[in-house]
mmCIF file of C-alpha atoms and ligand atoms in Angstrom:
data_model
loop_
_atom_site.group_PDB
_atom_site.id
_atom_site.type_symbol
_atom_site.label_atom_id
_atom_site.label_comp_id
_atom_site.label_asym_id
_atom_site.label_seq_id
_atom_site.Cartn_x
_atom_site.Cartn_y
_atom_site.Cartn_z
ATOM 1 C CA MET A 1 86.477 101.473 86.911
ATOM 2 C CA LYS A 2 86.853 97.912 85.643
ATOM 3 C CA GLY A 3 90.007 96.851 87.460
ATOM 4 C CA PHE A 4 90.746 95.733 90.990
ATOM 5 C CA PHE A 5 92.649 97.930 93.425
ATOM 6 C CA LEU A 6 94.534 96.234 96.245
ATOM 7 C CA SER A 7 96.701 98.004 98.812
ATOM 8 C CA LEU A 8 99.205 96.547 101.252
ATOM 9 C CA GLU A 9 99.665 98.483 104.467
ATOM 10 C CA GLY A 10 101.449 98.212 107.776
ATOM 11 C CA ILE A 11 104.137 99.548 110.057
ATOM 12 C CA GLU A 12 107.847 99.387 109.266
ATOM 13 C CA GLY A 13 109.461 95.990 108.771
ATOM 14 C CA THR A 14 106.432 93.873 107.871
ATOM 15 C CA GLY A 15 107.925 92.771 104.528
ATOM 16 C CA LYS A 16 105.257 94.520 102.444
ATOM 17 C CA SER A 17 107.459 95.052 99.387
ATOM 18 C CA THR A 18 108.499 91.397 99.291
ATOM 19 C CA GLN A 19 104.892 90.289 99.661
ATOM 20 C CA ALA A 20 103.723 92.747 96.974
ATOM 21 C CA ARG A 21 106.292 91.269 94.591
ATOM 22 C CA LEU A 22 105.333 87.666 95.400
ATOM 23 C CA LEU A 23 101.622 88.410 95.060
ATOM 24 C CA ALA A 24 102.107 90.213 91.742
ATOM 25 C CA ALA A 25 104.118 87.256 90.385
ATOM 26 C CA TYR A 26 101.485 84.789 91.593
ATOM 27 C CA LEU A 27 98.593 86.716 90.050
ATOM 28 C CA LYS A 28 100.478 87.134 86.766
ATOM 29 C CA SER A 29 101.077 83.373 86.720
ATOM 30 C CA ARG A 30 97.293 82.980 87.000
ATOM 31 C CA GLY A 31 96.809 85.101 83.891
ATOM 32 C CA TYR A 32 95.909 88.445 85.479
ATOM 33 C CA ARG A 33 97.374 91.705 84.232
ATOM 34 C CA VAL A 34 99.011 93.309 87.254
ATOM 35 C CA VAL A 35 100.545 96.711 87.902
ATOM 36 C CA GLN A 36 102.753 96.729 90.993
ATOM 37 C CA THR A 37 103.408 100.140 92.463
ATOM 38 C CA ALA A 38 104.236 101.909 95.742
ATOM 39 C CA GLU A 39 103.666 105.101 97.750
ATOM 40 C CA PRO A 40 105.122 107.553 98.100
ATOM 41 C CA GLY A 41 106.337 106.940 94.544
ATOM 42 C CA GLY A 42 105.176 105.260 91.376
ATOM 43 C CA THR A 43 105.824 108.258 89.103
ATOM 44 C CA PRO A 44 108.878 110.520 88.546
ATOM 45 C CA ILE A 45 107.185 113.449 90.320
ATOM 46 C CA SER A 46 106.033 111.287 93.255
ATOM 47 C CA LEU A 47 109.536 109.835 93.568
ATOM 48 C CA LYS A 48 110.973 113.345 93.867
ATOM 49 C CA ILE A 49 108.419 114.074 96.599
ATOM 50 C CA ARG A 50 109.416 110.782 98.275
ATOM 51 C CA GLU A 51 113.061 111.876 98.374
ATOM 52 C CA LEU A 52 112.043 115.120 100.033
ATOM 53 C CA LEU A 53 109.807 113.330 102.547
ATOM 54 C CA LEU A 54 112.246 110.638 103.589
ATOM 55 C CA SER A 55 115.554 112.485 103.478
ATOM 56 C CA HIS A 56 117.370 113.055 106.756
ATOM 57 C CA ASP A 57 117.775 116.661 105.587
ATOM 58 C CA SER A 58 114.012 117.090 106.112
ATOM 59 C CA ARG A 59 114.211 116.825 109.910
ATOM 60 C CA GLU A 60 112.595 120.256 110.284
ATOM 61 C CA MET A 61 109.560 119.321 108.195
ATOM 62 C CA ASP A 62 106.283 120.434 109.769
ATOM 63 C CA PRO A 63 103.670 117.646 110.127
ATOM 64 C CA ILE A 64 101.240 119.591 107.914
ATOM 65 C CA THR A 65 103.895 119.964 105.206
ATOM 66 C CA GLU A 66 104.426 116.221 105.488
ATOM 67 C CA LEU A 67 100.677 115.564 105.179
ATOM 68 C CA LEU A 68 100.385 117.808 102.129
ATOM 69 C CA LEU A 69 103.360 116.182 100.425
ATOM 70 C CA TYR A 70 102.057 112.618 100.905
ATOM 71 C CA ASN A 71 98.771 113.768 99.407
ATOM 72 C CA ALA A 72 100.530 115.564 96.556
ATOM 73 C CA ALA A 73 102.480 112.416 95.705
ATOM 74 C CA ARG A 74 99.213 110.448 95.799
ATOM 75 C CA VAL A 75 97.385 112.755 93.371
ATOM 76 C CA GLN A 76 100.104 112.192 90.808
ATOM 77 C CA HIS A 77 100.239 108.453 91.529
ATOM 78 C CA ILE A 78 96.498 108.028 91.003
ATOM 79 C CA ARG A 79 96.475 110.128 87.860
ATOM 80 C CA GLU A 80 99.483 108.516 86.186
ATOM 81 C CA VAL A 81 99.408 104.921 87.423
ATOM 82 C CA ILE A 82 96.425 103.692 89.436
ATOM 83 C CA ALA A 83 93.498 105.176 87.509
ATOM 84 C CA PRO A 84 94.865 104.174 84.078
ATOM 85 C CA ALA A 85 95.502 100.605 85.363
ATOM 86 C CA LEU A 86 91.964 100.313 86.724
ATOM 87 C CA THR A 87 90.484 101.784 83.552
ATOM 88 C CA ARG A 88 92.307 99.100 81.528
ATOM 89 C CA GLY A 89 90.838 96.457 83.847
ATOM 90 C CA ASP A 90 94.170 95.514 85.462
ATOM 91 C CA ILE A 91 94.872 94.641 89.068
ATOM 92 C CA ALA A 92 96.772 97.502 90.725
ATOM 93 C CA ILE A 93 98.773 96.471 93.786
ATOM 94 C CA SER A 94 100.031 99.439 95.763
ATOM 95 C CA ASP A 95 102.535 99.153 98.588
ATOM 96 C CA ARG A 96 100.735 101.747 100.801
ATOM 97 C CA PHE A 97 97.859 104.143 100.024
ATOM 98 C CA SER A 98 95.711 106.562 102.036
ATOM 99 C CA ASP A 99 95.345 104.326 105.120
ATOM 100 C CA SER A 100 99.051 105.029 105.711
ATOM 101 C CA THR A 101 98.286 108.735 105.897
ATOM 102 C CA LEU A 102 95.601 108.227 108.516
ATOM 103 C CA ALA A 103 97.833 105.841 110.487
ATOM 104 C CA TYR A 104 101.102 107.853 110.341
ATOM 105 C CA GLN A 105 100.005 111.481 110.080
ATOM 106 C CA GLY A 106 96.709 111.002 111.949
ATOM 107 C CA TYR A 107 97.375 108.474 114.714
ATOM 108 C CA GLY A 108 101.182 108.880 114.715
ATOM 109 C CA ARG A 109 101.596 112.657 114.424
ATOM 110 C CA GLY A 110 98.225 113.505 115.959
ATOM 111 C CA ILE A 111 96.849 115.601 113.080
ATOM 112 C CA ASP A 112 93.107 116.113 113.381
ATOM 113 C CA ARG A 113 91.008 113.488 111.577
ATOM 114 C CA GLN A 114 88.876 116.127 109.870
ATOM 115 C CA VAL A 115 91.971 117.693 108.314
ATOM 116 C CA ILE A 116 93.200 114.285 107.121
ATOM 117 C CA ASP A 117 89.793 113.439 105.628
ATOM 118 C CA ALA A 118 89.363 116.832 103.973
ATOM 119 C CA LEU A 119 92.723 116.576 102.214
ATOM 120 C CA ASP A 120 92.053 112.966 101.296
ATOM 121 C CA ALA A 121 88.812 114.032 99.633
ATOM 122 C CA VAL A 122 90.754 116.580 97.566
ATOM 123 C CA ALA A 123 93.592 114.209 96.679
ATOM 124 C CA THR A 124 91.721 110.967 96.032
ATOM 125 C CA GLY A 125 88.061 111.966 95.756
ATOM 126 C CA CYS A 126 87.645 109.479 98.637
ATOM 127 C CA MET A 127 88.810 106.656 96.363
ATOM 128 C CA ARG A 128 89.432 103.452 98.314
ATOM 129 C CA PRO A 129 91.036 100.152 97.371
ATOM 130 C CA ASN A 130 88.692 97.206 96.770
ATOM 131 C CA LEU A 131 90.784 95.277 99.271
ATOM 132 C CA THR A 132 93.422 96.342 101.784
ATOM 133 C CA LEU A 133 95.707 93.921 103.571
ATOM 134 C CA ILE A 134 97.348 95.297 106.684
ATOM 135 C CA LEU A 135 100.481 93.288 107.366
ATOM 136 C CA ASP A 136 100.966 93.194 111.091
ATOM 137 C CA VAL A 137 103.937 92.531 113.315
ATOM 138 C CA ASP A 138 104.899 93.905 116.725
ATOM 139 C CA VAL A 139 106.805 97.181 116.609
ATOM 140 C CA GLU A 140 110.039 95.846 118.134
ATOM 141 C CA THR A 141 110.259 93.023 115.567
ATOM 142 C CA GLY A 142 109.439 95.385 112.691
ATOM 143 C CA LEU A 143 112.060 97.948 113.668
ATOM 144 C CA ARG A 144 114.654 95.201 114.242
ATOM 145 C CA ARG A 145 113.999 93.767 110.765
ATOM 146 C CA ASN A 146 114.421 97.220 109.217
ATOM 147 C CA LYS A 147 117.671 97.735 111.087
ATOM 148 C CA GLU A 148 118.939 94.398 109.781
ATOM 149 C CA MET A 149 118.083 95.582 106.262
ATOM 150 C CA LYS A 150 119.923 98.845 107.038
ATOM 151 C CA LYS A 151 116.766 100.848 106.270
ATOM 152 C CA ASN A 152 116.857 104.115 108.135
ATOM 153 C CA ASP A 153 114.883 106.868 106.470
ATOM 154 C CA ARG A 154 113.474 109.836 108.388
ATOM 155 C CA LEU A 155 110.343 108.108 109.726
ATOM 156 C CA GLU A 156 112.249 105.074 110.900
ATOM 157 C CA LEU A 157 114.158 107.367 113.229
ATOM 158 C CA GLU A 158 110.959 108.055 115.208
ATOM 159 C CA ASP A 159 110.804 106.399 118.616
ATOM 160 C CA VAL A 160 108.994 103.169 119.490
ATOM 161 C CA THR A 161 105.997 105.072 120.920
ATOM 162 C CA PHE A 162 105.379 106.739 117.545
ATOM 163 C CA HIS A 163 105.350 103.383 115.760
ATOM 164 C CA GLN A 164 103.090 101.914 118.447
ATOM 165 C CA LYS A 165 100.583 104.700 117.812
ATOM 166 C CA VAL A 166 100.766 103.978 114.086
ATOM 167 C CA ARG A 167 100.171 100.266 114.667
ATOM 168 C CA LYS A 168 97.202 101.005 116.919
ATOM 169 C CA GLY A 169 95.924 103.292 114.170
ATOM 170 C CA PHE A 170 96.079 100.529 111.583
ATOM 171 C CA HIS A 171 94.154 98.212 113.946
ATOM 172 C CA GLU A 172 91.426 100.813 114.457
ATOM 173 C CA ILE A 173 91.234 101.562 110.735
ATOM 174 C CA ALA A 174 90.784 97.818 110.076
ATOM 175 C CA ALA A 175 88.111 97.466 112.750
ATOM 176 C CA ALA A 176 86.117 100.326 111.219
ATOM 177 C CA GLU A 177 86.035 98.754 107.728
ATOM 178 C CA PRO A 178 85.950 94.953 108.049
ATOM 179 C CA GLU A 179 84.554 94.489 104.521
ATOM 180 C CA ARG A 180 87.524 96.186 102.853
ATOM 181 C CA ILE A 181 90.366 95.482 105.257
ATOM 182 C CA ARG A 182 91.985 92.272 106.473
ATOM 183 C CA ILE A 183 94.841 92.013 108.966
ATOM 184 C CA ILE A 184 97.526 89.467 108.085
ATOM 185 C CA SER A 185 99.972 88.461 110.784
ATOM 186 C CA CYS A 186 103.572 88.617 109.580
ATOM 187 C CA SER A 187 105.393 86.884 112.400
ATOM 188 C CA ASP A 188 105.686 83.698 110.281
ATOM 189 C CA SER A 189 107.983 82.906 107.370
ATOM 190 C CA ILE A 190 107.760 84.798 104.064
ATOM 191 C CA GLU A 191 106.178 81.720 102.447
ATOM 192 C CA ALA A 192 103.528 81.357 105.172
ATOM 193 C CA VAL A 193 102.601 85.038 104.894
ATOM 194 C CA HIS A 194 102.408 84.717 101.094
ATOM 195 C CA GLU A 195 99.999 81.783 101.486
ATOM 196 C CA ALA A 196 97.836 83.772 103.908
ATOM 197 C CA ILE A 197 97.749 86.673 101.447
ATOM 198 C CA LYS A 198 96.755 84.398 98.552
ATOM 199 C CA LYS A 199 93.967 82.979 100.697
ATOM 200 C CA ALA A 200 92.701 86.462 101.560
ATOM 201 C CA VAL A 201 92.819 87.764 97.979
ATOM 202 C CA THR A 202 91.290 84.811 96.108
ATOM 203 C CA PRO A 203 87.642 85.217 97.210
ATOM 204 C CA TYR A 204 87.697 88.894 96.276
ATOM 205 C CA LEU A 205 88.986 88.130 92.790
ATOM 206 C CA LYS A 206 86.474 85.293 92.355
ATOM 207 C CA LYS A 207 83.669 87.652 93.325
ATOM 208 C CA ARG A 208 84.940 90.103 90.719
ATOM 209 C CA GLY A 209 84.834 87.332 88.081
HETATM 210 P P1 LIG B 301 107.981 102.613 102.783
HETATM 211 O O1 LIG B 301 109.118 102.486 103.737
HETATM 212 O O2 LIG B 301 106.911 101.593 102.960
HETATM 213 O O3 LIG B 301 108.397 102.782 101.377
HETATM 214 O O4 LIG B 301 107.194 103.976 103.182
HETATM 215 C C1 LIG B 301 107.840 105.160 103.323
HETATM 216 C C2 LIG B 301 107.556 105.808 104.644
HETATM 217 O O5 LIG B 301 106.532 106.807 104.478
HETATM 218 C C3 LIG B 301 107.099 104.907 105.768
HETATM 219 O O6 LIG B 301 107.833 105.270 106.941
HETATM 220 C C4 LIG B 301 105.647 105.261 105.967
HETATM 221 C C5 LIG B 301 105.580 106.691 105.520
HETATM 222 N N1 LIG B 301 104.279 107.123 105.009
HETATM 223 C C6 LIG B 301 103.546 108.068 105.725
HETATM 224 O O7 LIG B 301 103.961 108.506 106.794
HETATM 225 N N2 LIG B 301 102.359 108.502 105.215
HETATM 226 C C7 LIG B 301 101.868 108.067 104.005
HETATM 227 O O8 LIG B 301 100.792 108.493 103.584
HETATM 228 C C8 LIG B 301 102.647 107.084 103.271
HETATM 229 C C9 LIG B 301 102.149 106.584 101.959
HETATM 230 C C10 LIG B 301 103.839 106.656 103.812
#
């Protein structure tokens, strides 16, 4: 596909959505056509699945149900938003993609890697972003920031140990694919993080021409 697919990843409270918005605005100002989207979500069907996944009423949800639903939302998201954007030659920026599934459902919940990979192959055909930026902050800071923003969906209610496992997962995922994945520290100001993101993205876009 002609376009460029960029995902932003990370634990809770890294400021991914803000950074996705700033990056999209910056790239648009440079003349790129950009589609900014998010998982789980991006389409009406995926948003309904998101509600189900993140509602406090879903406390009893089995981890495998959770895994299947994130994948289901992703199928629809790729079909309706990401693939058409890349076919048009646009830049698609997604706030989360399949690395979140490996980090949260794999490392966090402890679901077997082979199961995660098998479902990923069905849902995405092993599609990967051209570039993934993992925004990184320590778990305590991330959870505190989310609390300040009054964000408390079902996964944010998990204990610190769960989020530490997820963070470790993201670090291991990054180490395994250094060509595709960069870690960006988010302890600094929003502006400083935005600058670091611009610096990471620019060479990839130049290479693409
Ligand atoms: P958000 O808060 O970044 O919108 O993400 C929603 C929540 O869903 C967040 O707690 C991370 C979680 N999540 C997974 O557990 N697995 C996934 O595959 C995705 C995309 C998100």
